[in-house]
Amino acid sequence: MWEVFKGWIFDIIQFFYNMCGDWGMAIIIVTVIFRIIISPLMHKQSKSSYQMQKVQPLMQEIQTKYANDPQRMQEEMQKLYAEVKFNPLAGCLPMLLQMPIFIALFQVLRDDMPSKIGDSAYQFYNLVPNLITTPGQAFGEGFGTFLPYLILMIVFAGATFLPMVLMQMGNKDNPQRNQTLIMAGVMSLFMLWIGWSSPAGVLLFWGASSVIGIGQQQISLRIMKKKDAEAEAMIDVKPVEVDVTRKVKKPRPTKKDSSKRR
């Protein structure tokens, strides 16, 4: 089954290579198509994260109130997640969907393309000399050769977790902000380590996918913020409704009123 999946990846990339005449552009086209397919999931993820930002004060209140009762705190947090329809695993889903393509493309570039096509210029125009070469291999050929691979590594590592950083930029009072930023930095270093021994074509796929994902995230956030602003504006300008057709009942005369009339 895995060999069949790898064969599909190779055939799709080769199909677009025959159309555009460049291996790097073929990988980018495949990446764009993949990102369009998973765009509903990306929007759902961004919406969930945005809703969680709005209820951060409630989360902090729960953590403070039940600091000495972890079980009750967990129960209250689960209730809050259910109310805002937040799924902690939703943020990992787009990344998990990319992993099979990442691994298959790694093996295709390392093993299949040299054996099926032979010696060829697997270039990304004149920007990257060889998409099969790893940054580690290019490093031994001099800094001039290594430079485009270094840029790919930086994009590969930075763009992967930049969405996490962007989501936390507006949460200055959130105690979890620093923890998230530290985790993003550590994971970026881990991705640099992985990228050192990965073919440049794999770095191109993942980096392009991450950049497109950042764009999708920012578009989704702007749409949701615009909807919230419009909803608040509607509440502010909504006129007070008065039922002028309703008849006002006259109060019945009391005993005191009757005695006065006499």
Coordinates of C-alpha atoms in Angstrom, one line a residue:
M1 CA 0.0 0.0 0.0
W2 CA 2.8 2.4 0.9
E3 CA 4.6 1.7 -2.4
V4 CA 1.4 2.5 -4.3
F5 CA 1.1 5.8 -2.4
K6 CA 4.7 6.6 -3.2
G7 CA 4.0 5.8 -6.8
W8 CA 1.1 8.3 -6.8
I9 CA 3.3 11.0 -5.4
F10 CA 6.0 10.4 -8.0
D11 CA 3.4 10.3 -10.9
I12 CA 1.7 13.5 -9.8
I13 CA 5.0 15.4 -9.5
Q14 CA 6.2 14.1 -12.8
F15 CA 2.8 15.0 -14.4
F16 CA 3.2 18.7 -13.4
Y17 CA 6.9 18.6 -14.3
N18 CA 5.9 17.7 -17.9
M19 CA 3.6 20.7 -17.9
C20 CA 5.9 23.3 -16.4
G21 CA 9.4 21.9 -17.1
D22 CA 10.7 22.4 -13.6
W23 CA 10.8 20.0 -10.7
G24 CA 10.6 22.7 -8.0
M25 CA 7.6 24.3 -9.5
A26 CA 5.9 20.9 -9.9
I27 CA 6.3 20.4 -6.1
I28 CA 4.9 23.8 -5.4
I29 CA 1.9 23.2 -7.6
V30 CA 1.2 19.9 -5.8
T31 CA 1.6 21.8 -2.5
V32 CA -1.0 24.5 -3.5
I33 CA -3.5 21.8 -4.6
F34 CA -3.0 20.0 -1.3
R35 CA -3.5 23.2 0.7
I36 CA -6.7 24.0 -1.2
I37 CA -8.1 20.6 -0.3
I38 CA -7.5 21.0 3.4
S39 CA -8.5 24.7 3.5
P40 CA -11.8 23.9 5.3
L41 CA -9.8 22.2 8.1
M42 CA -7.5 25.2 8.3
H43 CA -10.4 27.6 8.6
K44 CA -12.0 25.4 11.3
Q45 CA -8.7 25.3 13.2
S46 CA -8.3 29.1 13.0
K47 CA -11.9 29.6 14.2
S48 CA -11.4 27.3 17.1
S49 CA -8.1 29.1 18.2
Y50 CA -9.8 32.5 17.8
Q51 CA -12.7 31.5 20.0
M52 CA -10.2 30.3 22.6
Q53 CA -8.5 33.7 22.6
K54 CA -11.8 35.3 23.4
V55 CA -12.4 33.2 26.4
Q56 CA -8.9 33.4 27.9
P57 CA -10.2 35.5 30.9
L58 CA -12.6 32.7 31.7
M59 CA -9.8 30.1 31.5
Q60 CA -7.7 32.1 33.9
E61 CA -10.6 32.5 36.3
I62 CA -11.1 28.7 36.3
Q63 CA -7.4 28.1 36.9
T64 CA -7.4 30.5 39.8
K65 CA -10.7 29.4 41.3
Y66 CA -9.8 25.6 41.3
A67 CA -6.1 25.8 41.7
N68 CA -6.3 23.4 44.6
D69 CA -8.7 21.0 42.9
P70 CA -7.1 19.7 39.6
Q71 CA -9.9 17.3 38.9
R72 CA -12.6 20.0 39.2
M73 CA -10.4 22.4 37.1
Q74 CA -10.2 19.8 34.3
E75 CA -13.9 19.3 34.4
E76 CA -14.6 23.0 34.1
M77 CA -12.1 23.4 31.3
Q78 CA -13.7 20.5 29.4
K79 CA -17.1 22.3 29.8
L80 CA -15.6 25.5 28.5
Y81 CA -14.0 23.7 25.5
A82 CA -17.5 22.2 24.7
E83 CA -19.2 25.6 24.9
V84 CA -16.7 27.2 22.5
K85 CA -16.4 24.0 20.4
F86 CA -12.7 23.9 20.8
N87 CA -10.8 20.7 19.9
P88 CA -7.2 20.7 21.2
L89 CA -6.3 18.2 18.5
A90 CA -7.6 20.4 15.7
G91 CA -4.4 22.3 15.5
C92 CA -2.4 19.2 14.9
L93 CA -4.6 17.8 12.2
P94 CA -3.3 19.7 9.2
M95 CA 0.3 18.9 10.2
L96 CA -0.6 15.2 10.6
L97 CA -2.2 15.1 7.2
Q98 CA 1.1 16.4 5.7
M99 CA 3.3 13.8 7.3
P100 CA 2.6 10.9 4.9
I101 CA 3.3 13.2 1.9
F102 CA 6.4 14.5 3.7
I103 CA 7.8 10.9 4.3
A104 CA 6.7 9.7 0.8
L105 CA 8.3 12.7 -0.9
F106 CA 11.5 12.2 1.2
Q107 CA 11.8 8.6 -0.1
V108 CA 10.8 9.5 -3.6
L109 CA 13.5 12.2 -3.9
R110 CA 16.2 10.1 -2.2
D111 CA 15.5 6.7 -3.8
D112 CA 13.0 6.6 -6.6
M113 CA 13.8 9.6 -8.8
P114 CA 17.5 8.7 -9.3
S115 CA 16.6 5.1 -10.1
K116 CA 13.6 5.8 -12.3
I117 CA 14.8 8.9 -14.1
G118 CA 18.6 8.7 -13.7
D119 CA 21.0 11.6 -13.6
S120 CA 19.1 14.7 -14.3
A121 CA 19.0 18.4 -13.2
Y122 CA 16.4 18.3 -10.5
Q123 CA 16.5 22.1 -10.1
F124 CA 14.1 24.7 -8.9
Y125 CA 14.9 27.0 -11.7
N126 CA 18.3 28.6 -10.9
L127 CA 17.5 29.1 -7.3
V128 CA 18.2 25.6 -5.9
P129 CA 20.8 23.5 -8.0
N130 CA 19.6 20.1 -7.0
L131 CA 16.4 19.2 -5.1
I132 CA 17.7 15.7 -4.2
T133 CA 20.8 17.2 -2.4
T134 CA 20.5 17.7 1.4
P135 CA 21.8 20.8 3.2
G136 CA 24.4 18.6 4.9
Q137 CA 25.7 17.5 1.5
A138 CA 25.7 21.0 0.1
F139 CA 27.6 22.4 3.1
G140 CA 30.6 20.4 2.0
E141 CA 30.6 22.1 -1.4
G142 CA 31.2 25.6 -0.1
F143 CA 29.0 28.5 1.2
G144 CA 27.9 29.7 -2.2
T145 CA 26.4 26.3 -2.9
F146 CA 25.1 25.9 0.6
L147 CA 23.3 29.3 0.8
P148 CA 20.0 28.4 -1.1
Y149 CA 19.8 25.2 1.1
L150 CA 20.3 27.3 4.2
I151 CA 17.4 29.6 3.2
L152 CA 15.2 26.6 2.6
M153 CA 16.1 25.3 6.1
I154 CA 15.2 28.6 7.7
V155 CA 11.9 28.8 5.9
F156 CA 11.2 25.1 6.7
A157 CA 11.8 25.6 10.4
G158 CA 10.5 29.1 10.9
A159 CA 7.3 28.9 8.9
T160 CA 6.2 25.7 10.5
F161 CA 5.6 27.2 13.9
L162 CA 5.2 30.9 13.0
P163 CA 1.4 30.4 13.1
M164 CA 1.7 29.5 16.8
V165 CA 3.7 32.7 17.4
L166 CA 1.3 34.9 15.5
M167 CA -1.7 33.5 17.5
Q168 CA 0.0 34.5 20.8
M169 CA 1.1 38.0 19.8
G170 CA -2.2 39.5 21.0
N171 CA -2.2 37.6 24.3
K172 CA 0.2 39.8 26.3
D173 CA -1.6 39.0 29.6
N174 CA -1.9 35.3 28.9
P175 CA 0.4 33.2 31.3
Q176 CA 0.6 30.5 28.7
R177 CA 2.0 32.8 26.1
N178 CA 5.7 32.5 27.1
Q179 CA 5.4 28.7 27.3
T180 CA 3.9 28.6 23.8
L181 CA 6.7 30.8 22.4
I182 CA 9.4 28.7 24.1
M183 CA 7.9 25.5 22.7
A184 CA 7.7 27.0 19.2
G185 CA 11.4 28.0 19.5
V186 CA 12.4 24.5 20.6
M187 CA 10.4 22.8 17.9
S188 CA 11.9 25.1 15.3
L189 CA 15.4 24.0 16.4
F190 CA 14.2 20.4 16.1
M191 CA 13.0 21.1 12.5
L192 CA 16.3 22.5 11.6
W193 CA 17.9 19.3 12.8
I194 CA 15.5 17.3 10.6
G195 CA 16.0 19.6 7.7
W196 CA 19.8 19.1 7.7
S197 CA 19.5 15.6 6.4
S198 CA 16.4 16.1 4.3
P199 CA 16.4 16.5 0.5
A200 CA 15.8 20.1 -0.6
G201 CA 12.6 19.1 -2.4
V202 CA 11.1 18.1 0.9
L203 CA 12.1 21.4 2.5
L204 CA 10.5 23.2 -0.5
F205 CA 7.3 21.3 -0.1
W206 CA 7.0 21.8 3.7
G207 CA 8.2 25.4 3.6
A208 CA 5.7 26.4 0.8
S209 CA 2.9 24.5 2.6
S210 CA 3.6 26.4 5.9
V211 CA 3.8 29.8 4.1
I212 CA 0.4 29.1 2.4
G213 CA -1.0 27.9 5.8
I214 CA 0.0 31.2 7.4
G215 CA -1.8 33.1 4.7
Q216 CA -4.9 31.0 5.1
Q217 CA -4.8 31.6 8.9
Q218 CA -4.5 35.4 8.6
I219 CA -7.3 35.5 6.1
S220 CA -9.6 33.5 8.4
L221 CA -8.7 35.6 11.4
R222 CA -9.5 38.8 9.5
I223 CA -12.9 37.4 8.4
M224 CA -13.8 36.5 11.9
K225 CA -12.6 39.8 13.4
K226 CA -14.6 41.6 10.8
K227 CA -17.8 39.6 11.6
D228 CA -17.3 40.4 15.3
A229 CA -16.9 44.1 14.6
E230 CA -20.0 44.1 12.5
A231 CA -22.0 42.3 15.2
E232 CA -20.8 44.8 17.8
A233 CA -21.7 47.7 15.5
M234 CA -25.2 46.3 15.0
I235 CA -25.7 46.1 18.8
D236 CA -24.6 49.8 19.3
V237 CA -26.8 51.3 16.6
K238 CA -29.9 49.1 17.2
P239 CA -32.7 51.5 18.2
V240 CA -34.8 51.0 21.3
E241 CA -38.1 49.3 20.4
V242 CA -41.2 50.8 22.0
D243 CA -44.6 49.3 21.5
V244 CA -46.7 52.5 21.0
T245 CA -49.8 50.5 20.2
R246 CA -50.0 49.1 23.6
K247 CA -52.8 50.7 25.7
V248 CA -51.9 51.9 29.1
K249 CA -54.4 50.7 31.7
K250 CA -55.7 53.4 34.1
P251 CA -55.3 52.5 37.7
R252 CA -58.4 51.6 39.6
P253 CA -59.5 54.1 42.2
T254 CA -58.7 53.2 45.8
K255 CA -61.0 53.6 48.8
K256 CA -59.2 56.9 49.8
D257 CA -59.9 58.3 46.3
S258 CA -63.6 57.4 46.6
S259 CA -63.9 59.1 50.0
K260 CA -62.3 62.2 48.8
R261 CA -64.8 62.5 46.0
R262 CA -67.6 62.3 48.5

